Each structure stands twice: as structure tokens, then as C-alpha cells.
Amino acid sequence: MSVLFEPCTLRSLTIPNRVWMAPMCQYSAELSGPDAGVPNDWHFAHYAARAVGGTGLILVEATAVSPEGRISPADLGVWNDTQVEAFRRIVAFLTSQGTVPGIQLAHAGRKASTGRPWTGGGPLGADTGAWRTLAPSAVPFDEGYPVPAELSVEELRAIVGQFADAARRALDAGFRVAEVHGAHGYLIGQFLSPHSNRRTDAYGGSFENRVRFALEVVDAIREVWPDDQPLFFRISATDWLDQNGWTADDTVRFAALLKDHGVDLLDVSTGGNAAGVSIPVGPGYQVPFAARVRAETGLPVAAVGLITDPEQAEKIVANGEADAVLLGRELLRNPSWARHAARTLGGDVHVPPQYHRSV
């Protein structure tokens, strides 16, 4: 029996296999008006295809907890009831295929107010709908980016509340897993790293202060998220900086705190907070960071990053380096990757009756 296709139980939730879909922004929502941030037919078709393909858990892309928390105007949101109603259709279909629906809750911070990648990305201008960006400190992400407004303590508390409200709405929509986006240089990750956090108050300086905001968000979500349903946290395990950045040692230390605060799994990625860094990209290049967290803290982890073939994924789980693998671009290329991997490895996976001829 393939370990990749064994169930994974977190709290009272059992995920049918360990092939999971990483959150990947589609930049395909309406840009403004009453349908801003609302999932549409593109999102339905996109996620439905991966569920039909046998994926055990789908984490819906970074979904903003407020309009100003979007990466781009075309991002999904979960700050109003119209968005919730549209999500219900997607969630119901994923569930009907045996796939567990999850959602990543996010605030982009100083990396907000940018264009779609295929239109050039980068910061929006005043004539293209730019809005004020927010951050722990008034330090821009890179050259050409605006200087963000440094958040006051009162504003921080309001954002913590926005995360909690978003979690309530996600639960109402039927999601079974919530993930806090603390990676890739977005707002929570900006607080964690001394590279982007230059504050001198209770939210900056020491490690304990820099992780304070993240833990407050986790606590607020855990208060409204059911005790029997898991909460994930996505982390960038390193900024890939030689000095004055977030490190793998910090990640292990923080993971132990997250575990104490009710996080059930760490989704381990890297980078995104510092521009222009050199990252040694290669097959499974981020797996060692996940493996170290699991070995040193006992917190379950999911590994992500250039995991592309079934034997590679099987080995990661079988060796105890991770409890599950998260596929990104590979699932964009092949929505039925899980079904093909099950055939290769001798595992069992859900196949809709309409597709039995493909087995």
C-alpha cells in the first residue's frame, strides 16, 4: 500500500490521501464593484478539476480578509456574505468528490496593490486603482514600491479581528481547514522577519515581539474555528538572507509556539520577503526545512516546492520528512496527478464513475 495514499487524520478530520493542492492565486475575480473578490466560474472549474483528479485536500488560494489586504484587485476575498455564498458552490462540489476543502486566509501588507502577473505585475499607479499599503514598518518591499504606512497598534488589533471574521465566514461557507498565510513576505511574514520589521514597540525587536502579531491572529482564529477542525499555518522557513533575516532556527522555535497555540500542521515554504535574493532552487529544495520542523517539534508538516513525480512524493512521506506533499505548478499542468500517481504506486484514490474508463 502506498503511504502517499493512506488517510491523514488531524483532530477529527480525515483527509483521504496525502496529495494536497497548494494555494495558488488565480488573479481572476472581478476587480471592483459588488462582485469584487467573489469566486466565479473560472474558480469553480479550476478547483473542481483537481477534485475530480483525486486530490485529497485543496487549499483555495490566498483569500484576503479585507479589500486592502488583497495582493491585486483580482484576488479572492472573504470579507462579505456575497463571497461566502459563491464559495459554497465550490465547497459543495469538492466535498461531493471526497476532497477536503480548505482556504488560505491572507493579508498582503506592503506587497498589496499590485497588478496581475501577466500584465506586468508590480505596484499599481494612481490611475490604475492603487490603494494605501500597510506594514509593520515604513519600509518598501523593493525599489519602485511605495513606502507603506506603519500600522498602529489599534490598526493591528482591527486586522486580527478581520482574520477572525474571515474564519467565521469560511466556516459558514463549509470549509473544513483554515490556513493562516504567514509566508512569502505578506503581512504576517513581514512582522516575523527583522528584515521588514523595524518596530520598537511590543511588536518589534526581539523574537518574542516579532511573533506576537502572528500568534494573536492564530489565537483569534482558533477561538472561532471548531475544536474538531484543523488549523494550518504557512511559513517561509527562511528569507534566504545571510544576515538580519528570518532563519530556519527561527522557524523551528516558532513552530513549537504555533503547536502550543493550536496549530495542527505547518505548511513549509521559503522566501518572498526580501527582493533580489539567490535561492538554490531544485527538486524538493524546501523539503529539508519541513523535515527539520517535524523532527525537532513533532508538529505535522506538509512539504512543497518542485515535487513533481510520484516516486519522489512517496519517498518524502515514507521517510518521515513530511506528513503530506503540497503540489503547485504540477497540478496546474496535470489536474489528475493524484489519480496517475495512484496508478503508478498501487494506491487507491477516488475516481468519479464518469471517469472509470480512464482507470
PDB file of C-alpha atoms in Angstrom, residues 55-286:
ATOM      1  CA  THR A  55      -6.575  15.453  -4.813  1.00  0.00           C
ATOM      2  CA  GLY A  56      -7.127  14.770  -1.104  1.00  0.00           C
ATOM      3  CA  LEU A  57      -7.130  18.360   0.158  1.00  0.00           C
ATOM      4  CA  ILE A  58      -7.464  21.559  -1.840  1.00  0.00           C
ATOM      5  CA  LEU A  59      -6.310  24.780  -0.224  1.00  0.00           C
ATOM      6  CA  VAL A  60      -8.046  27.620  -2.021  1.00  0.00           C
ATOM      7  CA  GLU A  61      -5.683  30.424  -2.976  1.00  0.00           C
ATOM      8  CA  ALA A  62      -4.721  33.343  -0.730  1.00  0.00           C
ATOM      9  CA  THR A  63      -8.080  34.883   0.125  1.00  0.00           C
ATOM     10  CA  ALA A  64      -7.997  38.395   1.515  1.00  0.00           C
ATOM     11  CA  VAL A  65      -9.522  39.221   4.879  1.00  0.00           C
ATOM     12  CA  SER A  66     -10.135  42.823   3.747  1.00  0.00           C
ATOM     13  CA  PRO A  67     -10.128  44.761   0.467  1.00  0.00           C
ATOM     14  CA  GLU A  68      -6.788  46.427   1.257  1.00  0.00           C
ATOM     15  CA  GLY A  69      -5.340  43.001   2.108  1.00  0.00           C
ATOM     16  CA  ARG A  70      -5.548  41.796  -1.492  1.00  0.00           C
ATOM     17  CA  ILE A  71      -2.350  41.250  -3.442  1.00  0.00           C
ATOM     18  CA  SER A  72      -4.127  42.537  -6.537  1.00  0.00           C
ATOM     19  CA  PRO A  73      -7.612  43.868  -7.279  1.00  0.00           C
ATOM     20  CA  ALA A  74      -8.346  40.494  -8.915  1.00  0.00           C
ATOM     21  CA  ASP A  75      -7.763  38.461  -5.740  1.00  0.00           C
ATOM     22  CA  LEU A  76     -10.438  36.494  -3.933  1.00  0.00           C
ATOM     23  CA  GLY A  77     -11.816  37.791  -0.652  1.00  0.00           C
ATOM     24  CA  VAL A  78     -13.871  36.557   2.257  1.00  0.00           C
ATOM     25  CA  TRP A  79     -14.874  39.823   3.881  1.00  0.00           C
ATOM     26  CA  ASN A  80     -18.576  39.782   2.901  1.00  0.00           C
ATOM     27  CA  ASP A  81     -21.550  37.460   2.559  1.00  0.00           C
ATOM     28  CA  THR A  82     -21.683  37.633  -1.248  1.00  0.00           C
ATOM     29  CA  GLN A  83     -18.274  35.991  -1.346  1.00  0.00           C
ATOM     30  CA  VAL A  84     -19.387  33.359   1.149  1.00  0.00           C
ATOM     31  CA  GLU A  85     -22.401  32.420  -0.948  1.00  0.00           C
ATOM     32  CA  ALA A  86     -20.240  31.964  -4.064  1.00  0.00           C
ATOM     33  CA  PHE A  87     -17.724  29.844  -2.156  1.00  0.00           C
ATOM     34  CA  ARG A  88     -20.495  27.463  -1.056  1.00  0.00           C
ATOM     35  CA  ARG A  89     -20.914  26.177  -4.609  1.00  0.00           C
ATOM     36  CA  ILE A  90     -17.206  25.354  -4.889  1.00  0.00           C
ATOM     37  CA  VAL A  91     -17.023  23.798  -1.430  1.00  0.00           C
ATOM     38  CA  ALA A  92     -20.069  21.610  -2.068  1.00  0.00           C
ATOM     39  CA  PHE A  93     -18.598  20.211  -5.268  1.00  0.00           C
ATOM     40  CA  LEU A  94     -15.195  19.476  -3.732  1.00  0.00           C
ATOM     41  CA  THR A  95     -16.903  17.694  -0.866  1.00  0.00           C
ATOM     42  CA  SER A  96     -19.034  15.653  -3.270  1.00  0.00           C
ATOM     43  CA  GLN A  97     -15.823  14.273  -4.805  1.00  0.00           C
ATOM     44  CA  GLY A  98     -14.352  13.266  -1.453  1.00  0.00           C
ATOM     45  CA  THR A  99     -11.901  16.164  -1.432  1.00  0.00           C
ATOM     46  CA  VAL A 100     -11.479  18.163   1.762  1.00  0.00           C
ATOM     47  CA  PRO A 101     -11.978  21.906   1.109  1.00  0.00           C
ATOM     48  CA  GLY A 102      -9.540  24.287   2.773  1.00  0.00           C
ATOM     49  CA  ILE A 103      -8.891  28.012   2.448  1.00  0.00           C
ATOM     50  CA  GLN A 104      -5.860  30.208   2.998  1.00  0.00           C
ATOM     51  CA  LEU A 105      -6.636  33.462   4.833  1.00  0.00           C
ATOM     52  CA  ALA A 106      -4.307  36.295   3.913  1.00  0.00           C
ATOM     53  CA  HIS A 107      -3.330  39.939   4.116  1.00  0.00           C
ATOM     54  CA  ALA A 108      -0.696  41.132   1.655  1.00  0.00           C
ATOM     55  CA  GLY A 109       0.614  44.065   3.702  1.00  0.00           C
ATOM     56  CA  ARG A 110       3.300  46.027   1.847  1.00  0.00           C
ATOM     57  CA  LYS A 111       3.054  43.665  -1.150  1.00  0.00           C
ATOM     58  CA  ALA A 112      -0.591  44.602  -1.803  1.00  0.00           C
ATOM     59  CA  SER A 113      -1.943  46.877  -4.542  1.00  0.00           C
ATOM     60  CA  THR A 114      -0.134  45.219  -7.455  1.00  0.00           C
ATOM     61  CA  GLY A 115      -1.194  44.213 -10.946  1.00  0.00           C
ATOM     62  CA  ARG A 116      -1.858  40.751 -12.332  1.00  0.00           C
ATOM     63  CA  PRO A 117       1.390  38.910 -13.173  1.00  0.00           C
ATOM     64  CA  TRP A 118       0.510  38.602 -16.855  1.00  0.00           C
ATOM     65  CA  THR A 119       0.018  42.357 -17.132  1.00  0.00           C
ATOM     66  CA  GLY A 120       3.460  43.015 -15.715  1.00  0.00           C
ATOM     67  CA  GLY A 121       2.705  42.841 -12.004  1.00  0.00           C
ATOM     68  CA  GLY A 122       4.378  45.457  -9.855  1.00  0.00           C
ATOM     69  CA  PRO A 123       2.734  48.267  -7.915  1.00  0.00           C
ATOM     70  CA  LEU A 124      -0.410  49.850  -9.282  1.00  0.00           C
ATOM     71  CA  GLY A 125      -0.448  53.553 -10.067  1.00  0.00           C
ATOM     72  CA  ALA A 126      -2.952  56.171  -9.025  1.00  0.00           C
ATOM     73  CA  ASP A 127      -4.605  55.809 -12.436  1.00  0.00           C
ATOM     74  CA  THR A 128      -4.908  52.015 -12.169  1.00  0.00           C
ATOM     75  CA  GLY A 129      -6.612  51.721  -8.799  1.00  0.00           C
ATOM     76  CA  ALA A 130      -3.758  51.785  -6.301  1.00  0.00           C
ATOM     77  CA  TRP A 131      -4.540  51.867  -2.586  1.00  0.00           C
ATOM     78  CA  ARG A 132      -2.501  52.593   0.523  1.00  0.00           C
ATOM     79  CA  THR A 133      -0.395  49.627   1.603  1.00  0.00           C
ATOM     80  CA  LEU A 134       0.191  48.657   5.233  1.00  0.00           C
ATOM     81  CA  ALA A 135       3.164  47.099   7.004  1.00  0.00           C
ATOM     82  CA  PRO A 136       4.870  46.676  10.368  1.00  0.00           C
ATOM     83  CA  SER A 137       7.313  49.420   9.367  1.00  0.00           C
ATOM     84  CA  ALA A 138       7.513  52.121   6.716  1.00  0.00           C
ATOM     85  CA  VAL A 139       9.929  50.067   4.607  1.00  0.00           C
ATOM     86  CA  PRO A 140       9.060  49.316   0.958  1.00  0.00           C
ATOM     87  CA  PHE A 141       9.421  45.792  -0.410  1.00  0.00           C
ATOM     88  CA  ASP A 142      11.729  46.824  -3.257  1.00  0.00           C
ATOM     89  CA  GLU A 143      12.743  49.715  -5.479  1.00  0.00           C
ATOM     90  CA  GLY A 144       9.691  51.113  -7.229  1.00  0.00           C
ATOM     91  CA  TYR A 145       7.337  50.001  -4.478  1.00  0.00           C
ATOM     92  CA  PRO A 146       5.566  52.641  -2.396  1.00  0.00           C
ATOM     93  CA  VAL A 147       6.533  53.266   1.201  1.00  0.00           C
ATOM     94  CA  PRO A 148       3.832  51.506   3.233  1.00  0.00           C
ATOM     95  CA  ALA A 149       2.083  53.063   6.186  1.00  0.00           C
ATOM     96  CA  GLU A 150       3.317  51.755   9.527  1.00  0.00           C
ATOM     97  CA  LEU A 151       0.417  50.115  11.316  1.00  0.00           C
ATOM     98  CA  SER A 152      -0.679  51.463  14.668  1.00  0.00           C
ATOM     99  CA  VAL A 153      -1.461  49.068  17.492  1.00  0.00           C
ATOM    100  CA  GLU A 154      -5.158  49.890  17.059  1.00  0.00           C
ATOM    101  CA  GLU A 155      -4.956  49.033  13.350  1.00  0.00           C
ATOM    102  CA  LEU A 156      -3.183  45.776  14.182  1.00  0.00           C
ATOM    103  CA  ARG A 157      -5.967  44.793  16.529  1.00  0.00           C
ATOM    104  CA  ALA A 158      -8.513  45.565  13.834  1.00  0.00           C
ATOM    105  CA  ILE A 159      -6.677  43.264  11.380  1.00  0.00           C
ATOM    106  CA  VAL A 160      -6.630  40.477  13.966  1.00  0.00           C
ATOM    107  CA  GLY A 161     -10.399  40.892  14.106  1.00  0.00           C
ATOM    108  CA  GLN A 162     -10.605  40.753  10.314  1.00  0.00           C
ATOM    109  CA  PHE A 163      -8.830  37.381  10.324  1.00  0.00           C
ATOM    110  CA  ALA A 164     -11.279  36.063  12.911  1.00  0.00           C
ATOM    111  CA  ASP A 165     -14.269  37.369  10.932  1.00  0.00           C
ATOM    112  CA  ALA A 166     -12.873  35.797   7.753  1.00  0.00           C
ATOM    113  CA  ALA A 167     -12.518  32.461   9.535  1.00  0.00           C
ATOM    114  CA  ARG A 168     -16.155  32.648  10.642  1.00  0.00           C
ATOM    115  CA  ARG A 169     -17.239  33.274   7.061  1.00  0.00           C
ATOM    116  CA  ALA A 170     -15.031  30.465   5.755  1.00  0.00           C
ATOM    117  CA  LEU A 171     -16.672  28.118   8.232  1.00  0.00           C
ATOM    118  CA  ASP A 172     -20.097  29.309   7.104  1.00  0.00           C
ATOM    119  CA  ALA A 173     -19.098  28.552   3.510  1.00  0.00           C
ATOM    120  CA  GLY A 174     -18.311  24.961   4.514  1.00  0.00           C
ATOM    121  CA  PHE A 175     -14.520  24.920   4.556  1.00  0.00           C
ATOM    122  CA  ARG A 176     -13.026  22.223   6.816  1.00  0.00           C
ATOM    123  CA  VAL A 177      -9.446  23.523   7.028  1.00  0.00           C
ATOM    124  CA  ALA A 178      -8.283  27.098   7.553  1.00  0.00           C
ATOM    125  CA  GLU A 179      -4.700  28.111   6.824  1.00  0.00           C
ATOM    126  CA  VAL A 180      -3.061  31.329   8.023  1.00  0.00           C
ATOM    127  CA  HIS A 181      -0.794  32.799   5.347  1.00  0.00           C
ATOM    128  CA  GLY A 182       2.399  33.708   7.177  1.00  0.00           C
ATOM    129  CA  ALA A 183       4.749  33.163   4.230  1.00  0.00           C
ATOM    130  CA  HIS A 184       6.160  34.807   1.117  1.00  0.00           C
ATOM    131  CA  GLY A 185       6.638  38.279   2.531  1.00  0.00           C
ATOM    132  CA  TYR A 186       2.979  39.093   3.107  1.00  0.00           C
ATOM    133  CA  LEU A 187       1.822  40.922   6.225  1.00  0.00           C
ATOM    134  CA  ILE A 188       2.277  38.244   8.883  1.00  0.00           C
ATOM    135  CA  GLY A 189       5.629  37.224   7.435  1.00  0.00           C
ATOM    136  CA  GLN A 190       6.656  40.883   7.378  1.00  0.00           C
ATOM    137  CA  PHE A 191       6.184  41.000  11.136  1.00  0.00           C
ATOM    138  CA  LEU A 192       8.215  37.842  11.703  1.00  0.00           C
ATOM    139  CA  SER A 193      11.374  38.989   9.943  1.00  0.00           C
ATOM    140  CA  PRO A 194      13.793  41.674  11.195  1.00  0.00           C
ATOM    141  CA  HIS A 195      14.413  42.443   7.526  1.00  0.00           C
ATOM    142  CA  SER A 196      10.976  44.047   7.252  1.00  0.00           C
ATOM    143  CA  ASN A 197      10.042  44.661  10.901  1.00  0.00           C
ATOM    144  CA  ARG A 198      11.915  47.675  12.331  1.00  0.00           C
ATOM    145  CA  ARG A 199       9.415  48.466  15.086  1.00  0.00           C
ATOM    146  CA  THR A 200      10.498  49.419  18.582  1.00  0.00           C
ATOM    147  CA  ASP A 201       7.226  48.635  20.387  1.00  0.00           C
ATOM    148  CA  ALA A 202       5.800  45.315  21.627  1.00  0.00           C
ATOM    149  CA  TYR A 203       5.532  44.051  18.039  1.00  0.00           C
ATOM    150  CA  GLY A 204       9.158  44.552  17.016  1.00  0.00           C
ATOM    151  CA  GLY A 205      12.731  43.923  18.037  1.00  0.00           C
ATOM    152  CA  SER A 206      13.027  40.606  19.884  1.00  0.00           C
ATOM    153  CA  PHE A 207      11.894  37.267  18.503  1.00  0.00           C
ATOM    154  CA  GLU A 208       9.090  37.194  21.075  1.00  0.00           C
ATOM    155  CA  ASN A 209       7.838  40.582  19.929  1.00  0.00           C
ATOM    156  CA  ARG A 210       8.084  39.832  16.207  1.00  0.00           C
ATOM    157  CA  VAL A 211       5.979  36.672  16.519  1.00  0.00           C
ATOM    158  CA  ARG A 212       3.355  38.382  18.698  1.00  0.00           C
ATOM    159  CA  PHE A 213       1.068  39.510  15.863  1.00  0.00           C
ATOM    160  CA  ALA A 214       1.104  36.083  14.207  1.00  0.00           C
ATOM    161  CA  LEU A 215       0.184  34.353  17.453  1.00  0.00           C
ATOM    162  CA  GLU A 216      -2.605  36.864  18.087  1.00  0.00           C
ATOM    163  CA  VAL A 217      -4.042  36.036  14.658  1.00  0.00           C
ATOM    164  CA  VAL A 218      -3.786  32.312  15.353  1.00  0.00           C
ATOM    165  CA  ASP A 219      -5.444  32.699  18.755  1.00  0.00           C
ATOM    166  CA  ALA A 220      -8.279  34.789  17.310  1.00  0.00           C
ATOM    167  CA  ILE A 221      -8.971  32.228  14.582  1.00  0.00           C
ATOM    168  CA  ARG A 222      -8.692  29.296  16.952  1.00  0.00           C
ATOM    169  CA  GLU A 223     -11.380  30.933  19.136  1.00  0.00           C
ATOM    170  CA  VAL A 224     -13.909  30.846  16.289  1.00  0.00           C
ATOM    171  CA  TRP A 225     -12.682  27.763  14.403  1.00  0.00           C
ATOM    172  CA  PRO A 226     -14.202  24.494  15.695  1.00  0.00           C
ATOM    173  CA  ASP A 227     -12.083  22.442  18.072  1.00  0.00           C
ATOM    174  CA  ASP A 228     -12.547  19.370  15.916  1.00  0.00           C
ATOM    175  CA  GLN A 229     -11.268  21.012  12.709  1.00  0.00           C
ATOM    176  CA  PRO A 230      -7.596  21.659  11.925  1.00  0.00           C
ATOM    177  CA  LEU A 231      -5.808  24.967  11.562  1.00  0.00           C
ATOM    178  CA  PHE A 232      -2.710  25.223   9.339  1.00  0.00           C
ATOM    179  CA  PHE A 233      -0.037  27.901   9.163  1.00  0.00           C
ATOM    180  CA  ARG A 234       2.074  28.573   6.066  1.00  0.00           C
ATOM    181  CA  ILE A 235       5.599  29.749   6.822  1.00  0.00           C
ATOM    182  CA  SER A 236       8.590  30.856   4.804  1.00  0.00           C
ATOM    183  CA  ALA A 237      11.228  28.872   6.685  1.00  0.00           C
ATOM    184  CA  THR A 238      13.984  31.260   5.626  1.00  0.00           C
ATOM    185  CA  ASP A 239      14.341  34.657   3.958  1.00  0.00           C
ATOM    186  CA  TRP A 240      17.492  33.309   2.233  1.00  0.00           C
ATOM    187  CA  LEU A 241      19.467  36.213   3.667  1.00  0.00           C
ATOM    188  CA  ASP A 242      22.963  35.920   5.128  1.00  0.00           C
ATOM    189  CA  GLN A 243      22.062  38.238   7.984  1.00  0.00           C
ATOM    190  CA  ASN A 244      19.184  40.181   9.534  1.00  0.00           C
ATOM    191  CA  GLY A 245      16.522  37.824   8.207  1.00  0.00           C
ATOM    192  CA  TRP A 246      14.185  35.085   9.351  1.00  0.00           C
ATOM    193  CA  THR A 247      16.055  31.765   9.619  1.00  0.00           C
ATOM    194  CA  ALA A 248      15.448  28.021   9.806  1.00  0.00           C
ATOM    195  CA  ASP A 249      16.319  28.165  13.513  1.00  0.00           C
ATOM    196  CA  ASP A 250      13.604  30.804  13.980  1.00  0.00           C
ATOM    197  CA  THR A 251      11.133  28.581  12.155  1.00  0.00           C
ATOM    198  CA  VAL A 252      11.742  25.612  14.452  1.00  0.00           C
ATOM    199  CA  ARG A 253      11.402  27.821  17.517  1.00  0.00           C
ATOM    200  CA  PHE A 254       8.224  29.414  16.162  1.00  0.00           C
ATOM    201  CA  ALA A 255       6.739  26.055  15.142  1.00  0.00           C
ATOM    202  CA  ALA A 256       6.851  24.898  18.763  1.00  0.00           C
ATOM    203  CA  LEU A 257       4.901  28.022  19.767  1.00  0.00           C
ATOM    204  CA  LEU A 258       2.363  27.517  16.991  1.00  0.00           C
ATOM    205  CA  LYS A 259       1.802  23.973  18.193  1.00  0.00           C
ATOM    206  CA  ASP A 260       1.109  25.270  21.704  1.00  0.00           C
ATOM    207  CA  HIS A 261      -1.370  27.792  20.281  1.00  0.00           C
ATOM    208  CA  GLY A 262      -3.477  25.186  18.475  1.00  0.00           C
ATOM    209  CA  VAL A 263      -1.917  24.979  15.007  1.00  0.00           C
ATOM    210  CA  ASP A 264      -2.175  21.419  13.694  1.00  0.00           C
ATOM    211  CA  LEU A 265       0.178  21.493  10.698  1.00  0.00           C
ATOM    212  CA  LEU A 266       2.926  23.725   9.339  1.00  0.00           C
ATOM    213  CA  ASP A 267       2.933  24.259   5.574  1.00  0.00           C
ATOM    214  CA  VAL A 268       6.638  24.879   4.929  1.00  0.00           C
ATOM    215  CA  SER A 269       7.743  27.092   2.048  1.00  0.00           C
ATOM    216  CA  THR A 270      10.570  29.663   1.822  1.00  0.00           C
ATOM    217  CA  GLY A 271      11.420  33.161   0.593  1.00  0.00           C
ATOM    218  CA  GLY A 272       9.337  36.048  -0.680  1.00  0.00           C
ATOM    219  CA  ASN A 273      10.135  38.698   1.929  1.00  0.00           C
ATOM    220  CA  ALA A 274      13.412  40.025   0.522  1.00  0.00           C
ATOM    221  CA  ALA A 275      13.825  41.105  -3.079  1.00  0.00           C
ATOM    222  CA  GLY A 276      16.779  40.034  -5.195  1.00  0.00           C
ATOM    223  CA  VAL A 277      17.965  37.101  -3.074  1.00  0.00           C
ATOM    224  CA  SER A 278      19.546  33.977  -4.528  1.00  0.00           C
ATOM    225  CA  ILE A 279      17.507  30.821  -3.904  1.00  0.00           C
ATOM    226  CA  PRO A 280      19.036  27.394  -4.666  1.00  0.00           C
ATOM    227  CA  VAL A 281      16.008  26.017  -6.476  1.00  0.00           C
ATOM    228  CA  GLY A 282      15.975  22.319  -7.318  1.00  0.00           C
ATOM    229  CA  PRO A 283      13.769  19.229  -6.900  1.00  0.00           C
ATOM    230  CA  GLY A 284      12.408  19.119  -3.351  1.00  0.00           C
ATOM    231  CA  TYR A 285      14.644  22.011  -2.307  1.00  0.00           C
ATOM    232  CA  GLN A 286      12.356  23.047   0.559  1.00  0.00           C
TER     233      GLN A 286
END
